[in-house]
Amino acid sequence: MITSPTNTRVQWIRSLQRKRRARQLEGLFVIEGTRLGEEALRAGVAPQLVVHAPQLDDRTSTLVHTFAHRGASILPVSDHVMRACAATETPQGFLAVVPMPAPPSPPLLTLAIVADGITDPGNLGTLLRTAWAAGVEVMFLGPGTVDAYNPKVVRSAMGAHFHPPLVSDTDEGILGRLAGTPVWLTKPRGGLAYDRLDARSPLALVIGQEAHGPGEFWRRRADRAVSIPMDDGVESLNAAIAAAVVLFEIRRQRTPSVPEANP
């Protein structure tokens, strides 16, 4: 059992937690908590290292043993060292170092999100989880957007990192990857009401930061602008909430209706 926070592997984990550059160089990030560990297991992710505290409940103990049988290195640590490794104030006693998923592009892109300058980690994490729930195929992360593997983003996304591919690129690079897919811009006011658009065709939805919306690059290149009607006293919606409203309208339009059964 590791009892010193100065241990080399402990310092390595702390570096991955704190430094974007370290995560990028290693191609690794840290997940914390049993729930995220189980989501990684369901997604077939193979951790490079699993760290656990001395006392575990049955659920977490089973998770650790499962990863051990699948070849992960297991590192038991003291409670003091677990607190040093974790990015949360009250760690659950489990964390894992996992590889960043490779970002394959779907053969036919029908629904994508472009995160444009979203700087709040909790907002981006919620957006990632919403995109996963709504069936988004690719999540593009533009310049100025917070690192998707920031610990706060990872916690907020609750496993979404293992599902829709995440692709960071320049604005021009993202536009090229969209390969002619129509671009919809979300804006607080002035666009067509979200429920009046025909969303059955392929599209990419650009979500900007709450205060300013999408940047000039996307405002110039958008094919359409969509808004959510609100009371006059409300300036704007949280970016992730606005995305959820529009995405689930898209999902509704694309989901075949089931005829009601005769009484």
Short mmCIF file of C-alpha atoms in Angstrom, two decimals:
data_model
loop_
_atom_site.label_atom_id
_atom_site.label_comp_id
_atom_site.label_asym_id
_atom_site.label_seq_id
_atom_site.Cartn_x
_atom_site.Cartn_y
_atom_site.Cartn_z
CA MET A 1 0.00 0.00 0.00
CA ILE A 2 1.25 3.48 -0.92
CA THR A 3 1.22 5.78 2.09
CA SER A 4 3.24 8.75 0.86
CA PRO A 5 1.87 11.45 -1.48
CA THR A 6 5.41 11.95 -2.80
CA ASN A 7 5.33 8.53 -4.47
CA THR A 8 6.19 8.77 -8.18
CA ARG A 9 2.91 7.32 -9.41
CA VAL A 10 0.92 9.52 -7.06
CA GLN A 11 2.68 12.59 -8.42
CA TRP A 12 1.97 11.37 -11.97
CA ILE A 13 -1.75 11.11 -11.20
CA ARG A 14 -1.76 14.57 -9.64
CA SER A 15 -0.13 15.94 -12.78
CA LEU A 16 -2.84 14.39 -14.97
CA GLN A 17 -5.48 15.91 -12.73
CA ARG A 18 -4.02 19.40 -12.79
CA LYS A 19 -2.34 19.93 -16.15
CA ARG A 20 -3.95 19.86 -19.57
CA ARG A 21 -0.51 19.56 -21.18
CA ALA A 22 0.25 16.40 -19.21
CA ARG A 23 -3.05 14.84 -20.29
CA GLN A 24 -2.41 15.72 -23.92
CA LEU A 25 1.15 14.36 -23.91
CA GLU A 26 0.09 11.08 -22.27
CA GLY A 27 -3.26 10.69 -24.01
CA LEU A 28 -4.69 9.83 -20.59
CA PHE A 29 -7.13 11.31 -18.09
CA VAL A 30 -8.51 10.46 -14.66
CA ILE A 31 -12.00 9.29 -13.72
CA GLU A 32 -13.20 9.24 -10.13
CA GLY A 33 -15.91 7.30 -8.35
CA THR A 34 -17.55 3.91 -8.74
CA ARG A 35 -20.25 5.11 -11.09
CA LEU A 36 -17.78 6.48 -13.62
CA GLY A 37 -15.68 3.34 -13.26
CA GLU A 38 -18.71 1.18 -14.06
CA GLU A 39 -19.49 3.33 -17.09
CA ALA A 40 -15.92 2.84 -18.32
CA LEU A 41 -16.33 -0.90 -17.81
CA ARG A 42 -19.58 -0.98 -19.81
CA ALA A 43 -17.89 0.97 -22.60
CA GLY A 44 -15.05 -1.57 -22.76
CA VAL A 45 -12.41 0.93 -21.59
CA ALA A 46 -9.19 -0.62 -20.28
CA PRO A 47 -7.67 1.52 -17.49
CA GLN A 48 -3.92 1.82 -17.34
CA LEU A 49 -4.05 2.12 -13.56
CA VAL A 50 -6.72 1.68 -10.87
CA VAL A 51 -6.21 3.34 -7.49
CA HIS A 52 -8.31 2.45 -4.46
CA ALA A 53 -8.56 3.25 -0.76
CA PRO A 54 -8.22 0.58 1.97
CA GLN A 55 -11.93 0.22 2.74
CA LEU A 56 -14.29 -0.47 -0.15
CA ASP A 57 -17.94 -1.39 -0.34
CA ASP A 58 -18.93 -4.55 -2.22
CA ARG A 59 -19.84 -2.68 -5.40
CA THR A 60 -16.48 -0.89 -5.64
CA SER A 61 -14.54 -3.99 -4.61
CA THR A 62 -16.19 -5.94 -7.43
CA LEU A 63 -15.26 -3.18 -9.88
CA VAL A 64 -11.61 -3.22 -8.79
CA HIS A 65 -11.40 -7.01 -9.08
CA THR A 66 -13.02 -6.94 -12.53
CA PHE A 67 -10.48 -4.44 -13.82
CA ALA A 68 -7.68 -6.48 -12.26
CA HIS A 69 -8.85 -9.60 -14.12
CA ARG A 70 -8.84 -7.54 -17.32
CA GLY A 71 -5.19 -6.62 -16.88
CA ALA A 72 -5.27 -3.22 -15.19
CA SER A 73 -2.52 -2.38 -12.72
CA ILE A 74 -3.99 -2.00 -9.23
CA LEU A 75 -2.56 0.44 -6.70
CA PRO A 76 -3.90 0.34 -3.12
CA VAL A 77 -3.29 3.59 -1.25
CA SER A 78 -3.99 5.05 2.16
CA ASP A 79 -6.93 7.41 2.65
CA HIS A 80 -4.46 10.28 2.91
CA VAL A 81 -2.91 9.44 -0.45
CA MET A 82 -6.33 8.96 -2.05
CA ARG A 83 -7.23 12.49 -1.04
CA ALA A 84 -3.94 13.68 -2.59
CA CYS A 85 -4.74 11.88 -5.87
CA ALA A 86 -8.37 12.99 -6.15
CA ALA A 87 -9.68 16.25 -7.56
CA THR A 88 -12.74 16.09 -5.30
CA GLU A 89 -12.81 17.16 -1.66
CA THR A 90 -14.44 13.92 -0.51
CA PRO A 91 -13.15 11.13 -2.78
CA GLN A 92 -15.15 7.91 -3.04
CA GLY A 93 -12.12 5.66 -2.71
CA PHE A 94 -11.79 4.75 -6.39
CA LEU A 95 -10.13 6.39 -9.37
CA ALA A 96 -8.66 5.16 -12.62
CA VAL A 97 -6.27 6.47 -15.25
CA VAL A 98 -7.85 5.76 -18.63
CA PRO A 99 -6.93 6.47 -22.26
CA MET A 100 -8.61 9.26 -24.16
CA PRO A 101 -10.93 7.55 -26.65
CA ALA A 102 -9.82 7.66 -30.27
CA PRO A 103 -12.15 9.98 -32.21
CA PRO A 104 -13.46 8.00 -35.21
CA SER A 105 -15.75 9.90 -37.54
CA PRO A 106 -19.07 8.29 -38.43
CA PRO A 107 -19.38 7.27 -42.09
CA LEU A 108 -22.47 9.46 -42.48
CA LEU A 109 -22.78 12.49 -40.22
CA THR A 110 -26.38 13.37 -39.43
CA LEU A 111 -26.12 15.23 -36.10
CA ALA A 112 -23.12 17.04 -34.63
CA ILE A 113 -22.51 19.67 -31.96
CA VAL A 114 -19.91 22.42 -32.16
CA ALA A 115 -18.95 23.85 -28.75
CA ASP A 116 -17.73 27.37 -29.50
CA GLY A 117 -15.88 29.11 -26.68
CA ILE A 118 -17.64 27.37 -23.78
CA THR A 119 -15.38 28.10 -20.82
CA ASP A 120 -17.32 26.77 -17.85
CA PRO A 121 -16.36 23.14 -17.07
CA GLY A 122 -19.72 22.22 -15.56
CA ASN A 123 -21.53 23.67 -18.56
CA LEU A 124 -19.42 21.71 -21.02
CA GLY A 125 -19.78 18.50 -19.02
CA THR A 126 -23.57 18.86 -18.97
CA LEU A 127 -23.53 19.60 -22.69
CA LEU A 128 -21.53 16.42 -23.35
CA ARG A 129 -23.98 14.30 -21.37
CA THR A 130 -26.94 15.95 -23.10
CA ALA A 131 -25.39 15.30 -26.51
CA TRP A 132 -24.90 11.65 -25.62
CA ALA A 133 -28.50 11.31 -24.45
CA ALA A 134 -29.85 12.98 -27.59
CA GLY A 135 -27.92 10.77 -30.02
CA VAL A 136 -25.29 13.26 -31.20
CA GLU A 137 -22.69 11.48 -33.33
CA VAL A 138 -19.70 13.82 -32.92
CA MET A 139 -18.89 16.63 -30.48
CA PHE A 140 -16.52 19.23 -31.93
CA LEU A 141 -14.62 21.45 -29.50
CA GLY A 142 -13.54 24.77 -30.94
CA PRO A 143 -10.86 27.24 -29.81
CA GLY A 144 -11.49 28.83 -26.44
CA THR A 145 -13.52 25.90 -25.16
CA VAL A 146 -12.39 24.43 -21.84
CA ASP A 147 -10.43 21.16 -21.99
CA ALA A 148 -12.95 18.31 -22.23
CA TYR A 149 -10.77 16.18 -19.93
CA ASN A 150 -10.63 18.75 -17.13
CA PRO A 151 -11.67 16.88 -13.95
CA LYS A 152 -14.75 19.11 -13.46
CA VAL A 153 -15.88 18.42 -17.03
CA VAL A 154 -15.36 14.69 -16.55
CA ARG A 155 -17.45 14.65 -13.37
CA SER A 156 -20.27 16.67 -14.94
CA ALA A 157 -20.37 14.54 -18.09
CA MET A 158 -20.93 11.36 -16.03
CA GLY A 159 -19.53 8.92 -18.58
CA ALA A 160 -20.28 10.77 -21.81
CA HIS A 161 -16.56 10.84 -22.65
CA PHE A 162 -16.79 7.16 -23.60
CA HIS A 163 -19.56 7.65 -26.17
CA PRO A 164 -19.87 10.47 -28.76
CA PRO A 165 -16.38 11.07 -30.19
CA LEU A 166 -14.77 14.31 -29.02
CA VAL A 167 -12.77 16.21 -31.63
CA SER A 168 -10.77 19.36 -30.83
CA ASP A 169 -9.81 21.49 -33.82
CA THR A 170 -9.61 25.00 -35.22
CA ASP A 171 -12.79 26.61 -36.52
CA GLU A 172 -11.60 26.07 -40.09
CA GLY A 173 -10.70 22.45 -39.29
CA ILE A 174 -14.13 21.77 -37.81
CA LEU A 175 -15.85 23.34 -40.81
CA GLY A 176 -13.82 21.07 -43.08
CA ARG A 177 -14.73 18.00 -41.03
CA LEU A 178 -18.41 18.87 -41.34
CA ALA A 179 -18.00 18.34 -45.09
CA GLY A 180 -20.88 20.51 -46.16
CA THR A 181 -23.28 19.54 -43.39
CA PRO A 182 -25.70 22.48 -42.85
CA VAL A 183 -24.79 24.59 -39.83
CA TRP A 184 -27.42 25.82 -37.39
CA LEU A 185 -26.58 28.63 -35.02
CA THR A 186 -28.26 28.91 -31.62
CA LYS A 187 -28.90 32.49 -30.47
CA PRO A 188 -31.00 33.92 -27.64
CA ARG A 189 -33.29 35.88 -29.97
CA GLY A 190 -33.82 36.61 -33.64
CA GLY A 191 -33.68 33.09 -35.02
CA LEU A 192 -36.53 30.90 -36.16
CA ALA A 193 -38.35 29.26 -33.25
CA TYR A 194 -36.73 25.87 -32.63
CA ASP A 195 -39.99 23.94 -33.05
CA ARG A 196 -40.68 25.46 -36.48
CA LEU A 197 -37.58 24.07 -38.13
CA ASP A 198 -37.55 20.88 -40.16
CA ALA A 199 -34.81 18.96 -38.34
CA ARG A 200 -35.09 15.68 -40.19
CA SER A 201 -32.09 16.35 -42.45
CA PRO A 202 -28.40 16.24 -41.33
CA LEU A 203 -27.19 19.27 -39.40
CA ALA A 204 -24.53 20.63 -37.05
CA LEU A 205 -25.66 22.73 -34.10
CA VAL A 206 -23.29 25.46 -32.88
CA ILE A 207 -23.54 26.26 -29.16
CA GLY A 208 -21.70 29.32 -27.90
CA GLN A 209 -21.06 30.62 -24.42
CA GLU A 210 -24.07 31.96 -22.59
CA ALA A 211 -23.00 35.60 -22.38
CA HIS A 212 -22.05 36.18 -26.03
CA GLY A 213 -23.27 33.24 -28.08
CA PRO A 214 -21.28 31.79 -31.00
CA GLY A 215 -18.38 33.78 -32.38
CA GLU A 216 -18.07 35.73 -35.61
CA PHE A 217 -16.63 32.79 -37.56
CA TRP A 218 -19.77 30.71 -37.12
CA ARG A 219 -22.16 33.65 -37.37
CA ARG A 220 -20.84 34.29 -40.86
CA ARG A 221 -21.07 30.67 -41.98
CA ALA A 222 -24.32 29.50 -40.42
CA ASP A 223 -27.06 28.39 -42.78
CA ARG A 224 -29.79 29.02 -40.21
CA ALA A 225 -30.28 30.56 -36.79
CA VAL A 226 -32.56 29.00 -34.22
CA SER A 227 -33.88 30.50 -30.99
CA ILE A 228 -35.96 29.40 -28.03
CA PRO A 229 -38.90 31.76 -27.34
CA MET A 230 -38.60 33.21 -23.82
CA ASP A 231 -40.25 35.83 -21.65
CA ASP A 232 -38.95 39.34 -22.29
CA GLY A 233 -37.29 39.61 -18.90
CA VAL A 234 -34.96 36.65 -19.52
CA GLU A 235 -31.70 37.53 -21.25
CA SER A 236 -30.55 34.01 -22.16
CA LEU A 237 -30.55 30.37 -21.16
CA ASN A 238 -27.63 28.34 -19.89
CA ALA A 239 -25.84 26.95 -22.96
CA ALA A 240 -26.34 23.31 -22.00
CA ILE A 241 -30.04 23.84 -21.26
CA ALA A 242 -30.57 25.64 -24.57
CA ALA A 243 -28.81 22.79 -26.37
CA ALA A 244 -31.01 20.23 -24.60
CA VAL A 245 -34.22 21.98 -25.71
CA VAL A 246 -33.15 22.07 -29.36
CA LEU A 247 -31.53 18.61 -29.41
CA PHE A 248 -34.55 16.85 -28.02
CA GLU A 249 -36.80 18.60 -30.52
CA ILE A 250 -34.50 17.24 -33.22
CA ARG A 251 -34.73 13.80 -31.63
CA ARG A 252 -38.52 14.04 -31.46
CA GLN A 253 -38.75 14.89 -35.14
CA ARG A 254 -36.45 12.03 -36.09
CA THR A 255 -38.10 9.37 -33.92
CA PRO A 256 -40.83 7.43 -35.74
CA SER A 257 -44.17 7.87 -33.99
CA VAL A 258 -45.80 4.72 -32.63
CA PRO A 259 -49.55 4.46 -33.31
CA GLU A 260 -51.65 4.34 -30.19
CA ALA A 261 -53.31 1.00 -29.46
CA ASN A 262 -57.06 0.80 -29.97
CA PRO A 263 -58.98 0.79 -26.68
#
